Amino acid sequence: MKARRVKVWGAIGLTVTTLLFPTFAAAQNWPNRTVTLVVPFAAGGGTDAIARVVAEKLAPRLGQPVVVENKAGAASAIGTAYAAKSAPDGYTLLMTTNSAMVILPLTQPAGSLNYDRSDFTLIGLTGILPNLLIVSPKVPANSVGELIAYAKGRPGKLSFASSGNGTITHLIGELFNAQTGIEAVHVPYRTGVQAAPDLMEGRIDYMFDNIIWTLPMVRAGKLQGLAISTRQRSSLAPDIPTVAEAGVPDFEGITWLGLAAPAKTPDAVIAHLDRELTAVLAEPDVIAKLAATGAEPPSAPGPEGMRALLADDLARWKGILGEGKIKLQ
């Protein structure tokens, strides 16, 4: 009888736990169906490429398909808001960037984004991406110094592109203009790749964007690559100087990427994803694939490392914007 009572109470206890804590019960069985990884940019760009590498490698480790879903628009705000409003069950994840988590919240009117940083739980960084300063072949400038001189001789006449108003590539361009005294017109595109034809034809003069697509076009002679936006040279292009080396002291502008989930996603799911993402990023072929996109591996890939980088980036850009060094058009 005693043994039977224990069995009955065990069953009742399990039932009560399941009824009172359905999220806990679901987390214990996660994942048991397809996981969607939202990319808030169009296919073909750097964020999309890295997301597909991560999705491909996460799938076998999770035992379920991980499908990339591109939801581009509004400089990543549309896809980010979509992910923010998704169920916090671990089946919708977001490949986010500092454009979505730092720049847009600092530069857009309050309430206009339909999401907030607090709508997400951070899982871990997936890469640090340098941006390359590329110039139209129609512009007679073979160095940063020559570009600055050419632009200053034509105040307000040159144009520079970005992957969207308020994105990190926009702010890097504005910061470059402010630190060099260039007056130029900003022309936003949905992605940097879409600006390429106009750059090649001379309808746009220059821009900063992800090295993943800019470097091949430079190597093919379609565009000129003048400088790297990070403090150190890129291992993919050690022959190209940094902007700071090229004569603009202390200049830096990076893009970072990371995995996030809707807030209130169960801790057990976040911990599971953290473990698997860290393992994926340590795989030699993943390191090679990410390096081929221009991504530098994060020194601290987990939630703490992502939170620290977000906080540093937020303080940096908030300071620059607050000091009035750059003004968004």
Short mmCIF file of C-alpha atoms in Angstrom, two decimals, residues 40-41 47 73-78 80 94-108 113 115 117 129 131 162-172 190 208-210 254-258 306 310 313-314 317 321 328:
data_model
loop_
_atom_site.label_atom_id
_atom_site.label_comp_id
_atom_site.label_asym_id
_atom_site.label_seq_id
_atom_site.Cartn_x
_atom_site.Cartn_y
_atom_site.Cartn_z
CA PRO A 40 15.95 41.06 -40.27
CA PHE A 41 17.85 41.71 -43.51
CA THR A 47 24.09 38.78 -41.46
CA GLY A 73 12.84 46.28 -44.07
CA ALA A 74 13.09 49.49 -42.05
CA ALA A 75 16.81 48.96 -41.39
CA SER A 76 16.09 45.64 -39.57
CA ALA A 77 13.23 47.02 -37.44
CA ILE A 78 10.51 44.96 -39.17
CA THR A 80 13.25 42.50 -35.12
CA LEU A 94 16.65 36.29 -33.98
CA MET A 95 20.04 36.89 -35.58
CA THR A 96 20.47 40.42 -34.36
CA THR A 97 23.06 43.16 -34.78
CA ASN A 98 24.09 46.37 -33.07
CA SER A 99 22.02 48.22 -35.67
CA ALA A 100 18.86 46.70 -34.18
CA MET A 101 19.87 46.63 -30.53
CA VAL A 102 21.87 49.85 -30.20
CA ILE A 103 21.67 52.26 -33.13
CA LEU A 104 17.96 52.22 -33.98
CA PRO A 105 16.80 52.57 -30.35
CA LEU A 106 19.15 55.57 -29.97
CA THR A 107 18.17 57.31 -33.17
CA GLN A 108 14.49 56.62 -33.83
CA LEU A 113 10.20 50.68 -33.57
CA TYR A 115 10.15 46.69 -30.03
CA ARG A 117 15.88 45.79 -26.13
CA LEU A 129 32.43 42.13 -38.67
CA ASN A 131 33.29 47.28 -42.52
CA SER A 162 24.22 52.76 -46.27
CA SER A 163 22.12 49.67 -45.59
CA GLY A 164 19.34 51.86 -44.19
CA ASN A 165 18.70 55.07 -42.32
CA GLY A 166 19.87 54.71 -38.73
CA THR A 167 21.82 51.49 -39.29
CA ILE A 168 25.37 51.00 -38.11
CA THR A 169 26.71 51.50 -41.65
CA HIS A 170 24.86 54.82 -41.80
CA LEU A 171 26.36 55.98 -38.50
CA ILE A 172 29.85 54.83 -39.46
CA ARG A 190 17.57 48.21 -47.94
CA PHE A 208 31.05 51.63 -45.53
CA ASP A 209 29.69 48.10 -45.55
CA ASN A 210 30.33 44.50 -44.65
CA ILE A 254 32.24 47.62 -36.15
CA THR A 255 29.21 45.47 -36.75
CA TRP A 256 28.54 42.69 -34.26
CA LEU A 257 26.06 39.87 -34.60
CA GLY A 258 24.46 37.65 -32.03
CA MET A 306 27.03 39.73 -25.60
CA LEU A 310 26.06 45.69 -26.12
CA ASP A 313 28.52 49.86 -27.79
CA LEU A 314 25.50 51.59 -26.31
CA TRP A 317 27.31 55.59 -29.61
CA LEU A 321 25.27 61.13 -30.58
CA LEU A 328 21.26 61.88 -38.78
#
